[in-house]
Backbone as numpy.savetxt, mean C-alpha at the origin, in Angstrom:
# Nx Ny Nz CAx CAy CAz Cx Cy Cz
-24.85 -12.68 -5.78 -24.14 -11.63 -6.22 -22.72 -12.04 -6.60
-22.24 -11.34 -7.75 -20.78 -11.91 -8.40 -19.79 -11.35 -7.47
-18.64 -12.02 -7.65 -17.38 -11.43 -6.70 -17.04 -10.07 -7.05
-17.24 -9.71 -8.36 -16.96 -8.33 -8.52 -17.97 -7.40 -7.87
-19.24 -7.70 -7.82 -20.24 -6.84 -7.20 -20.17 -6.92 -5.78
-19.66 -8.03 -5.15 -19.56 -7.99 -3.71 -18.31 -7.22 -3.34
-17.30 -7.25 -4.20 -16.09 -6.50 -3.81 -16.52 -4.99 -3.89
-17.23 -4.68 -4.83 -17.59 -3.17 -5.03 -18.44 -2.77 -3.78
-19.39 -3.61 -3.20 -20.13 -3.38 -2.08 -19.31 -3.20 -0.73
-18.45 -4.08 -0.72 -17.37 -4.18 0.51 -16.58 -2.88 0.42
-16.03 -2.57 -0.72 -15.12 -1.32 -0.99 -15.96 -0.12 -0.54
-17.11 0.10 -1.01 -17.95 1.15 -0.63 -18.22 1.29 0.84
-18.48 0.17 1.57 -18.77 0.13 2.86 -17.58 0.48 3.71
-16.40 -0.26 3.40 -15.36 0.07 4.21 -14.57 1.46 3.98
-14.68 1.96 2.82 -14.09 3.30 2.72 -14.99 4.38 3.34
-16.43 4.03 3.36 -17.20 4.88 4.02 -16.91 4.90 5.66
-16.59 3.80 6.21 -16.26 3.73 7.58 -14.84 4.48 7.74
-14.05 4.15 6.87 -12.65 4.99 7.03 -12.83 6.52 6.96
-13.71 6.92 5.92 -14.06 8.29 5.87 -14.62 8.95 7.05
-15.38 8.10 7.80 -16.07 8.62 8.96 -15.11 8.91 10.22
-13.96 8.29 10.09 -12.84 8.43 11.19 -12.52 9.88 11.20
-12.60 10.39 12.43 -12.15 11.86 12.71 -10.55 11.98 12.35
-10.22 13.09 11.82 -8.88 13.35 11.37 -7.96 13.03 12.58
-8.24 13.43 13.60 -7.23 13.18 14.84 -6.97 11.81 15.07
-8.12 11.02 14.82 -7.90 9.56 15.17 -7.17 8.97 13.95
-7.33 9.42 12.86 -6.53 8.85 11.81 -5.16 9.18 11.99
-4.67 10.40 12.43 -3.36 10.77 12.60 -2.80 9.95 13.69
-3.35 9.80 14.81 -2.89 8.82 15.92 -2.68 7.46 15.45
-3.69 6.94 14.73 -3.59 5.53 14.11 -2.34 5.34 13.27
-2.09 6.41 12.40 -1.07 6.45 11.48 0.30 6.43 12.23
0.31 7.17 13.35 1.50 7.33 14.06 1.74 5.84 14.79
0.60 5.23 15.25 0.78 3.89 15.86 1.21 2.94 14.88
1.01 3.07 13.76 1.53 2.14 12.61 3.01 2.24 12.58
3.49 3.35 12.58 4.99 3.64 12.48 5.52 3.04 13.76
4.95 3.12 14.79 5.58 2.60 16.06 5.43 0.89 15.98
4.33 0.48 15.49 4.28 -0.98 15.40 5.28 -1.68 14.43
5.53 -0.98 13.35 6.29 -1.60 12.25 7.67 -0.99 11.83
7.92 0.33 12.36 9.07 0.87 12.00 10.40 0.17 12.21
10.46 -0.62 13.28 11.58 -1.44 13.65 11.42 -2.92 13.24
10.31 -3.34 12.89 10.22 -4.89 12.70 10.01 -5.41 11.31
9.66 -4.36 10.51 9.76 -4.80 8.94 11.08 -5.34 8.60
11.26 -6.44 8.09 12.71 -6.97 7.78 12.98 -6.43 6.52
14.27 -5.79 6.66 14.79 -5.21 5.43 16.37 -5.11 5.55
16.99 -5.16 4.53 18.38 -4.96 4.49 18.73 -3.53 3.99
19.88 -2.98 4.42 20.17 -1.75 3.83 20.21 -1.81 2.31
19.50 -0.71 1.75 19.52 -0.72 0.17 18.22 -1.35 -0.36
17.34 -1.96 0.55 16.30 -2.73 -0.03 15.22 -1.51 -0.45
14.57 -1.61 -1.51 13.63 -0.63 -2.08 12.20 -0.87 -1.51
11.77 0.23 -0.75 10.37 0.13 -0.14 9.63 1.12 -0.88
8.47 0.64 -1.43 7.45 1.63 -2.10 6.29 1.91 -0.90
6.19 3.14 -0.85 5.13 3.82 -0.05 4.18 4.56 -0.81
3.46 5.25 -0.12 2.55 6.31 -0.82 2.25 7.36 -0.08
1.94 8.71 -0.56 1.49 9.76 0.07 -0.10 9.61 0.11
-0.68 9.81 1.35 -2.02 9.62 1.48 -2.87 10.60 0.59
-4.02 9.80 0.19 -5.07 10.54 -0.58 -6.34 10.29 0.19
-7.28 11.13 0.12 -8.57 11.15 0.89 -8.37 10.86 2.40
-8.94 9.64 2.73 -8.89 9.34 4.20 -7.71 8.23 4.49
-6.86 7.90 3.63 -5.88 6.99 3.90 -4.90 7.26 5.01
-4.36 6.13 5.58 -3.35 6.25 6.63 -2.22 6.99 6.13
-1.67 7.80 6.85 -0.34 8.62 6.51 0.75 7.90 6.94
1.41 7.15 5.92 2.58 6.30 6.37 3.95 6.97 6.22
3.88 8.40 6.00 5.04 9.02 5.96 5.98 8.94 7.06
5.52 8.98 8.40 6.34 8.62 9.61 6.90 7.29 9.44
6.25 6.23 8.89 6.73 4.87 8.76 7.92 4.95 7.74
7.61 5.50 6.81 8.74 5.60 5.66 9.92 6.21 6.13
9.77 7.35 6.94 10.98 7.88 7.52 11.70 6.91 8.25
11.10 6.10 9.08 11.76 5.18 9.97 12.45 4.03 9.16
11.70 3.62 8.09 12.43 2.69 7.23 13.61 3.22 6.37
13.51 4.51 6.09 14.76 5.19 5.38 15.87 5.21 6.43
15.54 5.68 7.61 16.52 5.71 8.68 17.32 4.35 8.91
16.58 3.26 8.59 17.24 1.90 8.75 17.97 1.55 7.32
17.99 2.48 6.45 18.68 2.01 5.31 18.03 1.72 3.96
16.61 1.81 4.02 15.78 1.58 2.84 15.89 2.70 1.87
15.81 2.38 0.53 15.64 3.32 -0.38 14.17 3.53 -0.65
13.49 4.54 -0.78 12.19 4.85 -0.91 11.70 5.13 -2.34
10.54 4.65 -2.51 9.94 5.10 -3.93 8.41 5.23 -3.75
7.74 5.96 -4.69 6.36 6.18 -4.64 5.78 5.77 -6.02
4.63 5.19 -6.07 3.90 5.02 -7.17 3.67 6.19 -8.03
3.73 6.02 -9.26 3.27 7.14 -10.17 2.43 6.62 -11.28
1.38 7.15 -11.57 0.45 6.67 -12.59 0.99 7.28 -13.90
1.11 6.35 -14.96 1.44 6.76 -16.26 0.29 6.80 -17.17
-0.76 5.89 -17.08 -1.80 5.93 -17.81 -2.85 5.20 -17.14
-3.98 4.89 -17.80 -5.23 4.19 -17.13 -4.93 2.80 -16.67
-3.83 2.28 -17.01 -3.46 0.92 -16.62 -2.26 0.76 -15.84
-1.30 1.62 -15.84 0.17 1.43 -15.43 0.52 2.45 -14.41
1.11 1.82 -13.40 1.79 2.54 -12.28 3.34 2.15 -12.50
4.30 2.96 -12.22 5.56 2.71 -11.99 6.05 3.27 -10.74
7.20 2.81 -10.16 7.69 3.32 -8.91 8.95 4.13 -9.02
8.87 5.43 -8.61 10.08 6.31 -8.89 10.69 6.65 -7.51
12.09 6.75 -7.58 12.69 6.84 -6.24 12.40 8.32 -5.59
12.09 8.22 -4.40 11.93 9.37 -3.59 13.18 9.67 -2.78
13.92 10.73 -3.29 15.20 11.00 -2.63 15.38 12.47 -2.60
16.39 12.79 -1.81 16.72 14.29 -1.54 16.99 14.95 -2.95
16.49 16.12 -3.08 16.77 16.83 -4.51 15.95 16.35 -5.62
15.10 15.41 -5.45 14.08 15.12 -6.51 12.78 15.59 -6.10
12.22 16.46 -7.12 10.97 17.17 -6.92 9.79 16.11 -6.85
8.81 16.46 -6.03 7.74 15.65 -5.79 6.48 16.57 -6.30
5.76 15.89 -7.30 4.85 16.73 -8.05 3.50 15.91 -7.95
2.42 16.58 -8.48 1.04 15.92 -8.75 1.28 15.01 -9.88
0.83 13.76 -9.58 1.05 12.71 -10.59 -0.39 12.06 -11.19
-1.46 12.79 -10.91 -2.61 12.39 -11.45 -3.54 11.73 -10.61
-4.81 11.66 -10.59 -5.88 11.08 -9.87 -5.75 11.42 -8.38
-5.10 12.66 -8.09 -4.95 13.01 -6.65 -3.67 12.55 -6.10
-2.83 11.89 -6.71 -1.60 11.33 -6.18 -0.51 12.26 -6.37
0.54 11.95 -5.44 1.79 12.86 -5.52 2.79 11.88 -5.54
3.91 12.20 -6.44 5.03 11.41 -6.49 6.28 12.11 -7.21
7.32 11.45 -7.24 8.53 12.06 -7.93 8.40 12.32 -9.46
8.86 13.39 -9.92 8.73 13.68 -11.25 9.48 12.82 -12.13
9.42 12.98 -13.49 9.80 12.03 -14.48 11.43 12.00 -14.45
12.10 12.84 -13.79 13.71 12.82 -13.79 14.12 11.69 -12.61
13.16 11.30 -11.84 13.58 10.39 -10.81 13.71 8.93 -11.38
14.61 8.16 -10.93 14.83 6.86 -11.55 13.65 5.90 -11.11
13.27 4.91 -12.02 12.39 4.04 -11.82 12.99 2.90 -11.05
12.47 2.40 -9.96 12.86 1.17 -9.04 11.83 0.05 -9.05
12.43 -1.06 -8.89 11.61 -2.27 -8.49 11.49 -2.45 -7.06
10.38 -2.36 -6.36 10.38 -2.42 -4.85 10.67 -3.90 -4.47
11.40 -4.00 -3.32 11.50 -5.33 -2.71 10.51 -5.43 -1.67
9.73 -4.38 -1.13 8.81 -4.43 -0.22 7.71 -3.31 -0.74
6.48 -3.64 -0.77 5.39 -2.81 -1.20 4.46 -2.49 -0.08
4.28 -1.21 0.37 3.27 -0.89 1.17 2.18 -0.54 0.47
1.15 -1.21 0.58 -0.06 -1.20 -0.39 -1.33 -0.61 0.18
-1.80 0.45 -0.42 -3.06 1.01 0.09 -4.23 -0.06 -0.23
-5.26 0.07 0.52 -6.47 -0.83 0.15 -7.55 -0.28 0.50
-8.86 -0.84 0.22 -10.15 -0.73 0.60 -10.47 -1.68 1.75
-10.22 -2.82 1.66 -10.73 -3.79 2.54 -9.71 -4.98 2.49
-9.72 -5.83 3.60 -8.90 -6.93 3.80 -9.45 -8.03 4.62
-9.21 -9.27 4.37 -9.68 -10.25 5.45 -8.43 -10.89 6.25
-8.82 -11.85 7.01 -7.74 -12.48 8.07 -6.90 -13.36 7.27
-7.03 -13.62 6.08 -6.10 -14.55 5.41 -5.28 -13.93 4.29
-5.36 -12.47 4.31 -4.48 -11.66 3.36 -5.10 -11.43 1.95
-6.43 -11.59 1.79 -6.96 -11.14 0.56 -7.25 -9.76 0.75
-7.25 -8.98 -0.42 -7.49 -7.59 -0.38 -8.39 -7.05 -1.24
-9.04 -5.95 -1.13 -9.82 -5.22 -2.16 -9.11 -4.01 -2.43
-8.69 -3.61 -3.56 -7.98 -2.37 -3.72 -9.22 -1.23 -3.99
-8.70 -0.29 -4.90 -9.72 0.77 -5.13 -10.51 0.43 -6.42
-10.24 -0.63 -7.27 -11.00 -1.08 -8.22 -10.47 -0.74 -9.58
-9.21 -0.18 -9.65 -8.59 0.07 -10.99 -7.60 -0.99 -11.40
-7.02 -1.78 -10.50 -6.14 -2.96 -10.74 -4.59 -2.43 -10.80
-4.28 -1.24 -10.67 -3.00 -0.59 -10.66 -1.94 -1.60 -10.10
-2.16 -1.84 -8.88 -1.31 -2.76 -8.06 -1.10 -4.12 -8.49
-2.36 -4.82 -8.81 -2.36 -6.15 -9.30 -1.39 -6.29 -10.59
-1.75 -5.28 -11.44 -0.82 -5.28 -12.78 0.53 -5.03 -12.43
0.95 -4.12 -11.56 2.27 -3.75 -11.29 3.02 -4.93 -10.63
2.34 -5.70 -9.74 2.81 -6.84 -9.17 3.08 -7.85 -10.15
2.22 -8.06 -10.96 2.34 -9.14 -12.05 3.47 -8.90 -12.96
3.68 -7.67 -13.26 4.65 -7.17 -14.19 6.10 -7.42 -13.47
6.21 -7.11 -12.20 7.44 -7.39 -11.32 7.77 -8.99 -11.45
6.68 -9.58 -11.15 6.77 -11.12 -11.01 7.27 -11.69 -12.29
6.81 -11.18 -13.56 7.34 -11.70 -14.72 8.72 -11.33 -14.90
9.34 -10.28 -14.26 10.76 -10.07 -14.26 11.38 -10.89 -13.39
10.86 -11.70 -12.70 11.50 -12.58 -11.54 11.66 -11.82 -10.29
11.05 -10.75 -10.08 11.14 -9.96 -8.85 9.84 -10.27 -7.95
10.03 -10.64 -6.78 8.89 -11.06 -5.86 8.98 -10.21 -4.68
8.29 -8.99 -4.77 8.31 -8.08 -3.52 7.15 -8.54 -2.46
7.67 -8.22 -1.36 6.91 -8.61 -0.17 5.63 -7.52 -0.07
4.42 -8.03 0.06 3.34 -7.03 0.12 2.62 -6.90 1.37
2.78 -5.63 1.76 2.27 -5.24 3.07 1.07 -4.28 3.03
-0.17 -4.93 3.31 -1.32 -3.94 3.23 -1.33 -2.84 4.42
-1.79 -1.78 3.95 -1.94 -0.63 4.92 -3.31 -0.30 4.96
-3.91 -0.30 6.21 -5.39 -0.14 6.42 -5.66 0.21 7.94
-6.82 0.61 8.17 -7.29 0.79 9.61 -8.09 -0.42 9.91
-8.08 -0.63 11.15 -8.86 -1.69 11.64 -10.19 -1.86 11.05
-10.90 -0.78 10.85 -12.24 -0.67 10.42 -12.49 -1.37 8.96
-11.31 -1.41 8.37 -11.25 -1.95 6.89 -11.26 -3.50 6.76
-11.28 -4.24 8.05 -11.20 -5.54 7.87 -12.67 -6.10 7.82
-12.61 -7.13 6.70 -14.02 -7.83 6.66 -13.91 -9.22 6.90
-15.06 -10.06 7.03 -14.90 -11.31 7.31 -14.31 -12.27 6.24
-14.63 -11.92 4.95 -14.05 -12.52 3.88 -14.10 -11.76 2.58
-13.03 -11.89 1.83 -12.85 -11.09 0.54 -13.04 -12.16 -0.51
-13.96 -12.03 -1.39 -13.92 -13.03 -2.57 -12.76 -13.03 -3.59
-11.92 -13.95 -3.34 -10.59 -14.07 -4.09 -10.86 -14.47 -5.63
-10.40 -13.74 -6.51 -10.45 -14.12 -7.96 -9.01 -14.53 -8.47
-9.00 -15.23 -9.52 -7.76 -15.59 -10.03 -6.56 -14.48 -10.33
-7.03 -13.27 -10.62 -6.03 -12.17 -10.85 -5.68 -11.60 -9.46
-6.18 -11.98 -8.56 -5.96 -11.19 -7.26 -4.73 -11.73 -6.60
-3.94 -10.75 -6.02 -2.64 -11.15 -5.29 -2.82 -10.93 -3.77
-2.61 -11.97 -3.12 -2.74 -12.00 -1.66 -1.40 -11.31 -0.96
-1.80 -10.71 0.17 -0.79 -9.87 0.96 -0.04 -10.98 1.73
1.21 -10.44 2.08 2.14 -11.26 2.89 1.80 -10.80 4.42
1.44 -9.64 4.59 1.14 -9.00 5.87 0.24 -7.73 5.83
-0.30 -7.44 6.95 -1.06 -6.14 6.94 -0.71 -5.42 8.29
-0.72 -4.06 8.08 -0.47 -3.20 9.05 -1.64 -2.31 9.50
-2.14 -2.22 10.65 -3.19 -1.47 11.09 -2.63 -0.70 12.36
-3.57 0.13 12.95 -3.27 0.76 14.23 -3.04 -0.24 15.23
-3.63 -1.48 15.13 -3.55 -2.44 16.22 -2.33 -3.24 16.15
-1.53 -3.17 15.02 -0.32 -4.02 14.81 0.03 -4.52 13.62
1.15 -5.18 13.58 1.59 -5.83 12.36 1.25 -7.22 12.29
0.68 -7.70 11.26 0.15 -9.19 11.25 0.66 -9.91 9.94
1.28 -11.08 10.12 1.73 -11.81 9.03 0.63 -12.70 8.64
0.60 -13.12 7.36 -0.48 -14.12 6.90 0.41 -15.48 6.45
-0.16 -16.50 6.72 0.60 -17.77 6.27 0.20 -17.99 4.91
1.06 -18.07 4.06 0.86 -18.29 2.52 1.23 -19.67 2.25
0.33 -20.45 1.73 0.59 -21.83 1.26 1.05 -22.03 -0.06
């Protein structure tokens, strides 16, 4: 099986497990994530943190985002511009939040675009060394590459439920490893060589 086919199979399997989680369990797990990481994610006042509003059965990290904002973070959300590009627009008081395509929600075009210092990254599956499987469209991989070409190196924190961990993710050259992952069980750093 090719790495692409294996990733597709793992994505389907892990998203199905996530979808099977009862809503109440997902809510409690999401609140646990805020408790685990709200005070320990290293950031300085003014650091830009990209989060996301949940779609489908994703973890709801809005409580975590509030905690980070209370610690001085500037928040932004990803916005899909086209079939290949996402940008990150500031989420601030007085800026309208609108539907931004493909079921996502984010700030409208009047919001300034920001380069995140910390990215809370949704995913389908992850392994114990920080490899991740996204949703298959490559938006985050391309956005991270674009930021790196500008000399900006955001810390990448995967957001998932425990049921989304797999034994091994087949890493390909274009894949970007996570610095850490946050699940309902806690906040885990990965050693990057």
